[in-house]
Short mmCIF file of C-alpha atoms and ligand atoms in Angstrom, two decimals:
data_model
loop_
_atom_site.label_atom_id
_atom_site.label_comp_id
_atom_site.label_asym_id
_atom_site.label_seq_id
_atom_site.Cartn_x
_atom_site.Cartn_y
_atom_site.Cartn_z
CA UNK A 1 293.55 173.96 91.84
CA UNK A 2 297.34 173.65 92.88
CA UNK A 3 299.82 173.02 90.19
CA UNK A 4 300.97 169.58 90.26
CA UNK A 5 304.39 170.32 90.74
CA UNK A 6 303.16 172.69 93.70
CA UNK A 7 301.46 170.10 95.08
CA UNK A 8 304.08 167.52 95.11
CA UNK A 9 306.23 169.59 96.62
CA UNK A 10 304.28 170.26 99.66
CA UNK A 11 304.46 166.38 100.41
CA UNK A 12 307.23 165.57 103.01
CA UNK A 13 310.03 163.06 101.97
CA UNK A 14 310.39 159.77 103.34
CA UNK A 15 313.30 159.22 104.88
CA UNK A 16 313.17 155.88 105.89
CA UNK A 17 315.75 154.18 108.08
CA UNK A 18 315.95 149.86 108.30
CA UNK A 19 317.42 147.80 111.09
CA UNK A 20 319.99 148.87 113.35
CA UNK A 21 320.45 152.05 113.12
CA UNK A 22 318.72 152.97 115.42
CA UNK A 23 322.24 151.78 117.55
CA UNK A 24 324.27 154.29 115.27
CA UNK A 25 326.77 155.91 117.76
CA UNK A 26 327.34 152.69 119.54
CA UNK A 27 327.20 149.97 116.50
CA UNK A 28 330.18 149.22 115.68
CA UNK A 29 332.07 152.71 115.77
CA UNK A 30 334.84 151.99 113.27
CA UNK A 31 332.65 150.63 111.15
CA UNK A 32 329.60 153.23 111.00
CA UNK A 33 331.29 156.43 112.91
CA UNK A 34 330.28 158.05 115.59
CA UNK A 35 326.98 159.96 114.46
CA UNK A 36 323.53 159.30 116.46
CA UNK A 37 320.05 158.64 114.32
CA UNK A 38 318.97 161.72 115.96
CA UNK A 39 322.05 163.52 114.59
CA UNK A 40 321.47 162.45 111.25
CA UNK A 41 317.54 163.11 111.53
CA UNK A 42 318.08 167.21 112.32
CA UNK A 43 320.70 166.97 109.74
CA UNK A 44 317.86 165.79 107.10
CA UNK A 45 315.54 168.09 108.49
CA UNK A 46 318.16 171.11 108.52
CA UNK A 47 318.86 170.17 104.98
CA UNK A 48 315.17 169.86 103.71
CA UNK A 49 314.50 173.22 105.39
CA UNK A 50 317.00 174.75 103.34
CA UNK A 51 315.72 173.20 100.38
CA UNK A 52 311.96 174.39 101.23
CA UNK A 53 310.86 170.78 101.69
CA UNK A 54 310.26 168.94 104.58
CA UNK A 55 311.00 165.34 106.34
CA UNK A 56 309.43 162.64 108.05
CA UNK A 57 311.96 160.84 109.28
CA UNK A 58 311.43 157.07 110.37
CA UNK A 59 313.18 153.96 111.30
CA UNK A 60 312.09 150.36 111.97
CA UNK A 61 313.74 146.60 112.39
CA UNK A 62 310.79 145.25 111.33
CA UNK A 63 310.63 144.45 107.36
CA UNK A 64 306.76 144.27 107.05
CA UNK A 65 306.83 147.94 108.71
CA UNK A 66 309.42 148.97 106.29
CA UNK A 67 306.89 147.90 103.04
CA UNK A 68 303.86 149.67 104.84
CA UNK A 69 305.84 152.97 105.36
CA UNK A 70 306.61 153.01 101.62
CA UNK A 71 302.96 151.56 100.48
CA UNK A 72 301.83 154.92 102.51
CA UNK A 73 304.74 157.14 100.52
CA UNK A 74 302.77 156.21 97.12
CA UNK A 75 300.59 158.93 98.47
CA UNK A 76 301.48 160.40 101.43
CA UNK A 77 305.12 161.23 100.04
CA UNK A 78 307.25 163.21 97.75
CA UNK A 79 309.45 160.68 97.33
CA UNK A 80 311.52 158.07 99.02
CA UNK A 81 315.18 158.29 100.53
CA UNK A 82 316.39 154.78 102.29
CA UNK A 83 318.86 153.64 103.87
CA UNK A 84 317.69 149.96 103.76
CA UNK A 85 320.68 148.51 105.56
CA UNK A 86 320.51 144.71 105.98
CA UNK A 87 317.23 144.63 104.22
CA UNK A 88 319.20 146.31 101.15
CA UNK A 89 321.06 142.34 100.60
CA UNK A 90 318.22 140.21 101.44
CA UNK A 91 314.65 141.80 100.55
CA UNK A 92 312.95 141.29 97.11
CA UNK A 93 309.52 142.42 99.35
CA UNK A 94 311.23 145.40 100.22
CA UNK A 95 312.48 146.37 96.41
CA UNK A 96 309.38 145.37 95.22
CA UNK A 97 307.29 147.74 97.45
CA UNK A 98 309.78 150.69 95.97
CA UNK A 99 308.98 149.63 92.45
CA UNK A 100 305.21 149.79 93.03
CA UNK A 101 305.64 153.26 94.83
CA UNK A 102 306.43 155.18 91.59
CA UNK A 103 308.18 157.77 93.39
CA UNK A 104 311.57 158.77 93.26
CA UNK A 105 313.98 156.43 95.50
CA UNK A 106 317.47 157.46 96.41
CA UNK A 107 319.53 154.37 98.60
CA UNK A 108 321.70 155.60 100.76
CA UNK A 109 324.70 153.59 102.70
CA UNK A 110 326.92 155.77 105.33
CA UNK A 111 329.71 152.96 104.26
CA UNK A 112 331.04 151.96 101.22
CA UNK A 113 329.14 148.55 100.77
CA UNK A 114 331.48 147.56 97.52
CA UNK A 115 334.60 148.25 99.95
CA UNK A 116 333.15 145.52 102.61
CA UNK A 117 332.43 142.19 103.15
CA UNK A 118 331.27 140.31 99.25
CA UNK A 119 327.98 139.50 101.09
CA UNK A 120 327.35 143.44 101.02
CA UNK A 121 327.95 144.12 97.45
CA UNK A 122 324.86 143.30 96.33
CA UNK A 123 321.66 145.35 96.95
CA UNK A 124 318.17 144.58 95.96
CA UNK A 125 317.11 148.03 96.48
CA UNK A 126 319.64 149.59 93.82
CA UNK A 127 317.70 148.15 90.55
CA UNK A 128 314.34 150.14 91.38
CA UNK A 129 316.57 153.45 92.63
CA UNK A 130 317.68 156.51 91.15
CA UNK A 131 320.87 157.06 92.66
CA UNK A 132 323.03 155.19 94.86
CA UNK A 133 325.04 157.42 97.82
CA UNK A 134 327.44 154.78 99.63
CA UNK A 135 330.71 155.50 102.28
CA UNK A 136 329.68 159.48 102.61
CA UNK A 137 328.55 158.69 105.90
CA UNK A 138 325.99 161.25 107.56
CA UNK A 139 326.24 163.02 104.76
CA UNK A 140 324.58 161.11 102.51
CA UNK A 141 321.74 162.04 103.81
CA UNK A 142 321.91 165.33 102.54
CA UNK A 143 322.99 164.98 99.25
CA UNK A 144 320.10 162.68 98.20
CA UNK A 145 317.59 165.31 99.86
CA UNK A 146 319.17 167.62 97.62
CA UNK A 147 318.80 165.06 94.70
CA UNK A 148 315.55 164.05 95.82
CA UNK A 149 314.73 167.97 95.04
CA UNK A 150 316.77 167.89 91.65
CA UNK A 151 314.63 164.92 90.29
CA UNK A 152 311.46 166.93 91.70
CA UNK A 153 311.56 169.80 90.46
CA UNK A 154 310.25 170.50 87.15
CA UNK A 155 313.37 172.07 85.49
CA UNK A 156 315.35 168.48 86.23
CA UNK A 157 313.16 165.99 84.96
CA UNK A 158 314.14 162.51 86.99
CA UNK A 159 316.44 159.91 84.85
CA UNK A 160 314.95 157.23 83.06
CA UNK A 161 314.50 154.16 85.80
C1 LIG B 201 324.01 149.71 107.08
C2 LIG B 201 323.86 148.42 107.51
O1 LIG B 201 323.22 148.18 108.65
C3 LIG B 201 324.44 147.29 106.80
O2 LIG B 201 323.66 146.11 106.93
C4 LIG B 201 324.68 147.59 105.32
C5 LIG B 201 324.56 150.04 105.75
C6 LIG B 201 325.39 148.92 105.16
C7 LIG B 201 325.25 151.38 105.76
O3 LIG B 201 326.41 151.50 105.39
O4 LIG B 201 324.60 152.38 106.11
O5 LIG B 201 325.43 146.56 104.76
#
């Protein structure tokens, strides 16, 4: 029988990606930058390479196919990085799903939310996460993977939620 830990870390991450960004590249330049979804999804998968994990990398507009994809994670997954975007100031149903996944959840926000707009500030999402990446852009991405694999791995137990 696989150890646990071994086991775990044979699951891929879910790297989940909410409405409109599947537009990065043409959204809003200033505001989001220049780099593609596509860009950013061989950057994850580059990074969890490196890491000796791997990705499944997804992205929907749709909220109700945002809660499945993490309902699936419970077991499917490793653990959870999203980048929730709208759904991260609106979506108890979304936060709520995260809760119930037990997994490890890292948000991630290419912008700085807290340097925007007052209706951005909040997030429902941070409460059930265990870190918060905002305003690295792209590279975001890859520093919760590598978190992701910190909190994993049995030498860096996660932080208390
Ligand atoms: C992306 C969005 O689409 C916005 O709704 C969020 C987030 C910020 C981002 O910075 O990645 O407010």
């Amino acid at each position: 029988m696989p150890h646990p830990a071994a086991a775990a870390h044979e699951k891929p991450v879910l790297v989940l990606n909410g409405p409109n960004l599947d537009l990065l590249g043409l959204r809003e330049p200033t505001v989001y930058g220049t780099d593609t979804l596509a860009g950013i999804e061989k950057l994850c998968h580059d990074t969890a390479a490196g890491l000796g994990l791997s990705v499944d990398f997804r992205q929907s507009n749709h909220e109700g196919v945002l809660i499945d994809a993490v309902h699936e994670a419970r077991t499917a997954h490793r653990g959870i990085v999203i980048n929730p975007a709208g759904y991260t100031h609106t979506s108890v149903a979304l936060r709520d799903a995260l809760a119930a996944a037990e997994l490890p959840v890292i948000e991630v926000h290419l912008t700085n939310i807290h340097r925007r707009e007052p209706f951005r500030h909040h997030s429902y999402v941070s409460g059930v996460a265990d870190a918060v990446l905002c305003g690295t852009g792209a590279h975001g991405y890859a520093l919760a993977l590598t978190h992701l694999d910190r909190l994993t791995h049995p030498a860096h137990p996660r932080s208390p939620r």
